[in-house]
């Protein structure tokens, strides 16, 4: 993969249909995503995202729970994710850990 780092398998978002531990504000939505990765790759330090829908959406944050050896990894995003058909590269976000 050149100098791009090691990648895990792609994952899809699912709507969360029950209440979450974090209360949502008016106009916010929550999604559930399950990542599968090889522990030999190491702890996730970033994630790539591609929006395959026709409309952009605002991604506030991503939190991974139950990460072995880390428990929780939080990614602060605060960014619009535009449809993939409008740009060539995927978006990358890094965790809040050095």
JSON list of C-alpha atoms in Angstrom, two decimals:
[
{"chain": "A", "resi": 1, "resn": "UNK", "atom": "CA", "xyz": [0.00, 0.00, 0.00]},
{"chain": "A", "resi": 2, "resn": "UNK", "atom": "CA", "xyz": [2.98, 2.32, -0.45]},
{"chain": "A", "resi": 3, "resn": "UNK", "atom": "CA", "xyz": [3.28, 4.93, 2.27]},
{"chain": "A", "resi": 4, "resn": "UNK", "atom": "CA", "xyz": [-0.46, 5.04, 2.94]},
{"chain": "A", "resi": 5, "resn": "UNK", "atom": "CA", "xyz": [-0.36, 2.78, 6.00]},
{"chain": "A", "resi": 6, "resn": "UNK", "atom": "CA", "xyz": [-2.16, -0.47, 6.61]},
{"chain": "A", "resi": 7, "resn": "UNK", "atom": "CA", "xyz": [-5.88, -0.65, 5.90]},
{"chain": "A", "resi": 8, "resn": "UNK", "atom": "CA", "xyz": [-8.59, -2.76, 7.45]},
{"chain": "A", "resi": 9, "resn": "UNK", "atom": "CA", "xyz": [-11.71, -3.97, 5.67]},
{"chain": "A", "resi": 10, "resn": "UNK", "atom": "CA", "xyz": [-14.38, -1.46, 4.55]},
{"chain": "A", "resi": 11, "resn": "UNK", "atom": "CA", "xyz": [-17.43, -1.09, 6.83]},
{"chain": "A", "resi": 12, "resn": "UNK", "atom": "CA", "xyz": [-20.94, 0.28, 6.29]},
{"chain": "A", "resi": 13, "resn": "UNK", "atom": "CA", "xyz": [-22.98, 2.58, 8.53]},
{"chain": "A", "resi": 14, "resn": "UNK", "atom": "CA", "xyz": [-26.30, 1.44, 10.05]},
{"chain": "A", "resi": 15, "resn": "UNK", "atom": "CA", "xyz": [-28.97, 3.64, 11.59]},
{"chain": "A", "resi": 16, "resn": "UNK", "atom": "CA", "xyz": [-29.16, 3.39, 15.38]},
{"chain": "A", "resi": 17, "resn": "UNK", "atom": "CA", "xyz": [-32.77, 2.67, 16.23]},
{"chain": "A", "resi": 18, "resn": "UNK", "atom": "CA", "xyz": [-32.55, 2.66, 20.03]},
{"chain": "A", "resi": 19, "resn": "UNK", "atom": "CA", "xyz": [-31.42, 5.36, 22.41]},
{"chain": "A", "resi": 20, "resn": "UNK", "atom": "CA", "xyz": [-27.69, 5.98, 22.69]},
{"chain": "A", "resi": 21, "resn": "UNK", "atom": "CA", "xyz": [-25.57, 6.83, 25.71]},
{"chain": "A", "resi": 22, "resn": "UNK", "atom": "CA", "xyz": [-24.94, 10.26, 24.14]},
{"chain": "A", "resi": 23, "resn": "UNK", "atom": "CA", "xyz": [-28.06, 12.39, 23.82]},
{"chain": "A", "resi": 24, "resn": "UNK", "atom": "CA", "xyz": [-28.66, 13.76, 20.32]},
{"chain": "A", "resi": 25, "resn": "UNK", "atom": "CA", "xyz": [-29.43, 17.39, 19.57]},
{"chain": "A", "resi": 26, "resn": "UNK", "atom": "CA", "xyz": [-32.27, 18.42, 17.26]},
{"chain": "A", "resi": 27, "resn": "UNK", "atom": "CA", "xyz": [-31.32, 17.59, 13.68]},
{"chain": "A", "resi": 28, "resn": "UNK", "atom": "CA", "xyz": [-28.58, 15.11, 14.65]},
{"chain": "A", "resi": 29, "resn": "UNK", "atom": "CA", "xyz": [-28.54, 11.45, 13.68]},
{"chain": "A", "resi": 30, "resn": "UNK", "atom": "CA", "xyz": [-26.55, 8.54, 15.09]},
{"chain": "A", "resi": 31, "resn": "UNK", "atom": "CA", "xyz": [-25.17, 5.61, 13.17]},
{"chain": "A", "resi": 32, "resn": "UNK", "atom": "CA", "xyz": [-23.63, 2.33, 14.18]},
{"chain": "A", "resi": 33, "resn": "UNK", "atom": "CA", "xyz": [-20.62, 0.97, 12.36]},
{"chain": "A", "resi": 34, "resn": "UNK", "atom": "CA", "xyz": [-18.82, -2.29, 13.03]},
{"chain": "A", "resi": 35, "resn": "UNK", "atom": "CA", "xyz": [-15.17, -2.40, 12.04]},
{"chain": "A", "resi": 36, "resn": "UNK", "atom": "CA", "xyz": [-13.28, -5.64, 11.52]},
{"chain": "A", "resi": 37, "resn": "UNK", "atom": "CA", "xyz": [-9.52, -5.32, 11.58]},
{"chain": "A", "resi": 38, "resn": "UNK", "atom": "CA", "xyz": [-6.55, -7.56, 11.96]},
{"chain": "A", "resi": 39, "resn": "UNK", "atom": "CA", "xyz": [-4.91, -6.90, 15.34]},
{"chain": "A", "resi": 40, "resn": "UNK", "atom": "CA", "xyz": [-1.55, -7.28, 13.62]},
{"chain": "A", "resi": 41, "resn": "UNK", "atom": "CA", "xyz": [-2.25, -3.92, 11.96]},
{"chain": "A", "resi": 42, "resn": "UNK", "atom": "CA", "xyz": [-2.27, -2.29, 15.40]},
{"chain": "A", "resi": 43, "resn": "UNK", "atom": "CA", "xyz": [-4.60, 0.18, 17.07]},
{"chain": "A", "resi": 44, "resn": "UNK", "atom": "CA", "xyz": [-6.68, 2.28, 14.64]},
{"chain": "A", "resi": 45, "resn": "UNK", "atom": "CA", "xyz": [-5.17, 5.76, 14.42]},
{"chain": "A", "resi": 46, "resn": "UNK", "atom": "CA", "xyz": [-7.25, 7.03, 11.50]},
{"chain": "A", "resi": 47, "resn": "UNK", "atom": "CA", "xyz": [-10.21, 6.10, 9.35]},
{"chain": "A", "resi": 48, "resn": "UNK", "atom": "CA", "xyz": [-11.13, 6.74, 5.74]},
{"chain": "A", "resi": 49, "resn": "UNK", "atom": "CA", "xyz": [-14.67, 7.65, 4.76]},
{"chain": "A", "resi": 50, "resn": "UNK", "atom": "CA", "xyz": [-16.46, 7.69, 1.41]},
{"chain": "A", "resi": 51, "resn": "UNK", "atom": "CA", "xyz": [-19.96, 9.11, 1.02]},
{"chain": "A", "resi": 52, "resn": "UNK", "atom": "CA", "xyz": [-21.77, 7.00, -1.59]},
{"chain": "A", "resi": 53, "resn": "UNK", "atom": "CA", "xyz": [-25.03, 8.95, -1.25]},
{"chain": "A", "resi": 54, "resn": "UNK", "atom": "CA", "xyz": [-26.22, 11.86, -3.41]},
{"chain": "A", "resi": 55, "resn": "UNK", "atom": "CA", "xyz": [-26.15, 14.44, -0.59]},
{"chain": "A", "resi": 56, "resn": "UNK", "atom": "CA", "xyz": [-23.44, 15.71, 1.70]},
{"chain": "A", "resi": 57, "resn": "UNK", "atom": "CA", "xyz": [-23.66, 15.21, 5.45]},
{"chain": "A", "resi": 58, "resn": "UNK", "atom": "CA", "xyz": [-21.93, 16.74, 8.44]},
{"chain": "A", "resi": 59, "resn": "UNK", "atom": "CA", "xyz": [-19.81, 14.28, 10.43]},
{"chain": "A", "resi": 60, "resn": "UNK", "atom": "CA", "xyz": [-19.38, 15.51, 14.00]},
{"chain": "A", "resi": 61, "resn": "UNK", "atom": "CA", "xyz": [-17.39, 12.62, 15.45]},
{"chain": "A", "resi": 62, "resn": "UNK", "atom": "CA", "xyz": [-16.74, 8.89, 15.47]},
{"chain": "A", "resi": 63, "resn": "UNK", "atom": "CA", "xyz": [-16.18, 6.87, 18.63]},
{"chain": "A", "resi": 64, "resn": "UNK", "atom": "CA", "xyz": [-14.85, 3.31, 18.61]},
{"chain": "A", "resi": 65, "resn": "UNK", "atom": "CA", "xyz": [-15.80, 1.36, 21.74]},
{"chain": "A", "resi": 66, "resn": "UNK", "atom": "CA", "xyz": [-14.26, -1.88, 22.95]},
{"chain": "A", "resi": 67, "resn": "UNK", "atom": "CA", "xyz": [-10.91, -1.47, 21.23]},
{"chain": "A", "resi": 68, "resn": "UNK", "atom": "CA", "xyz": [-8.50, -4.02, 22.75]},
{"chain": "A", "resi": 69, "resn": "UNK", "atom": "CA", "xyz": [-5.90, -2.29, 24.89]},
{"chain": "A", "resi": 70, "resn": "UNK", "atom": "CA", "xyz": [-7.53, 1.14, 24.36]},
{"chain": "A", "resi": 71, "resn": "UNK", "atom": "CA", "xyz": [-11.21, 0.67, 25.27]},
{"chain": "A", "resi": 72, "resn": "UNK", "atom": "CA", "xyz": [-12.37, 3.90, 23.54]},
{"chain": "A", "resi": 73, "resn": "UNK", "atom": "CA", "xyz": [-10.88, 5.83, 20.61]},
{"chain": "A", "resi": 74, "resn": "UNK", "atom": "CA", "xyz": [-12.51, 9.15, 19.69]},
{"chain": "A", "resi": 75, "resn": "UNK", "atom": "CA", "xyz": [-12.19, 10.95, 16.36]},
{"chain": "A", "resi": 76, "resn": "UNK", "atom": "CA", "xyz": [-13.27, 14.61, 16.27]},
{"chain": "A", "resi": 77, "resn": "UNK", "atom": "CA", "xyz": [-14.32, 15.32, 12.68]},
{"chain": "A", "resi": 78, "resn": "UNK", "atom": "CA", "xyz": [-16.52, 18.45, 12.49]},
{"chain": "A", "resi": 79, "resn": "UNK", "atom": "CA", "xyz": [-16.53, 18.34, 8.71]},
{"chain": "A", "resi": 80, "resn": "UNK", "atom": "CA", "xyz": [-18.86, 18.06, 5.75]},
{"chain": "A", "resi": 81, "resn": "UNK", "atom": "CA", "xyz": [-18.53, 14.82, 3.79]},
{"chain": "A", "resi": 82, "resn": "UNK", "atom": "CA", "xyz": [-19.47, 15.43, 0.18]},
{"chain": "A", "resi": 83, "resn": "UNK", "atom": "CA", "xyz": [-20.64, 12.74, -2.25]},
{"chain": "A", "resi": 84, "resn": "UNK", "atom": "CA", "xyz": [-17.80, 10.67, -3.70]},
{"chain": "A", "resi": 85, "resn": "UNK", "atom": "CA", "xyz": [-18.87, 11.58, -7.22]},
{"chain": "A", "resi": 86, "resn": "UNK", "atom": "CA", "xyz": [-17.83, 15.20, -6.49]},
{"chain": "A", "resi": 87, "resn": "UNK", "atom": "CA", "xyz": [-14.21, 14.47, -5.47]},
{"chain": "A", "resi": 88, "resn": "UNK", "atom": "CA", "xyz": [-11.47, 12.00, -6.28]},
{"chain": "A", "resi": 89, "resn": "UNK", "atom": "CA", "xyz": [-9.97, 11.18, -2.87]},
{"chain": "A", "resi": 90, "resn": "UNK", "atom": "CA", "xyz": [-11.48, 9.64, 0.24]},
{"chain": "A", "resi": 91, "resn": "UNK", "atom": "CA", "xyz": [-11.56, 11.71, 3.44]},
{"chain": "A", "resi": 92, "resn": "UNK", "atom": "CA", "xyz": [-9.26, 10.76, 6.30]},
{"chain": "A", "resi": 93, "resn": "UNK", "atom": "CA", "xyz": [-9.70, 11.60, 9.98]},
{"chain": "A", "resi": 94, "resn": "UNK", "atom": "CA", "xyz": [-7.17, 10.94, 12.74]},
{"chain": "A", "resi": 95, "resn": "UNK", "atom": "CA", "xyz": [-7.81, 10.00, 16.38]},
{"chain": "A", "resi": 96, "resn": "UNK", "atom": "CA", "xyz": [-7.31, 12.49, 19.17]},
{"chain": "A", "resi": 97, "resn": "UNK", "atom": "CA", "xyz": [-4.27, 10.55, 20.46]},
{"chain": "A", "resi": 98, "resn": "UNK", "atom": "CA", "xyz": [-0.68, 11.35, 19.54]}
]
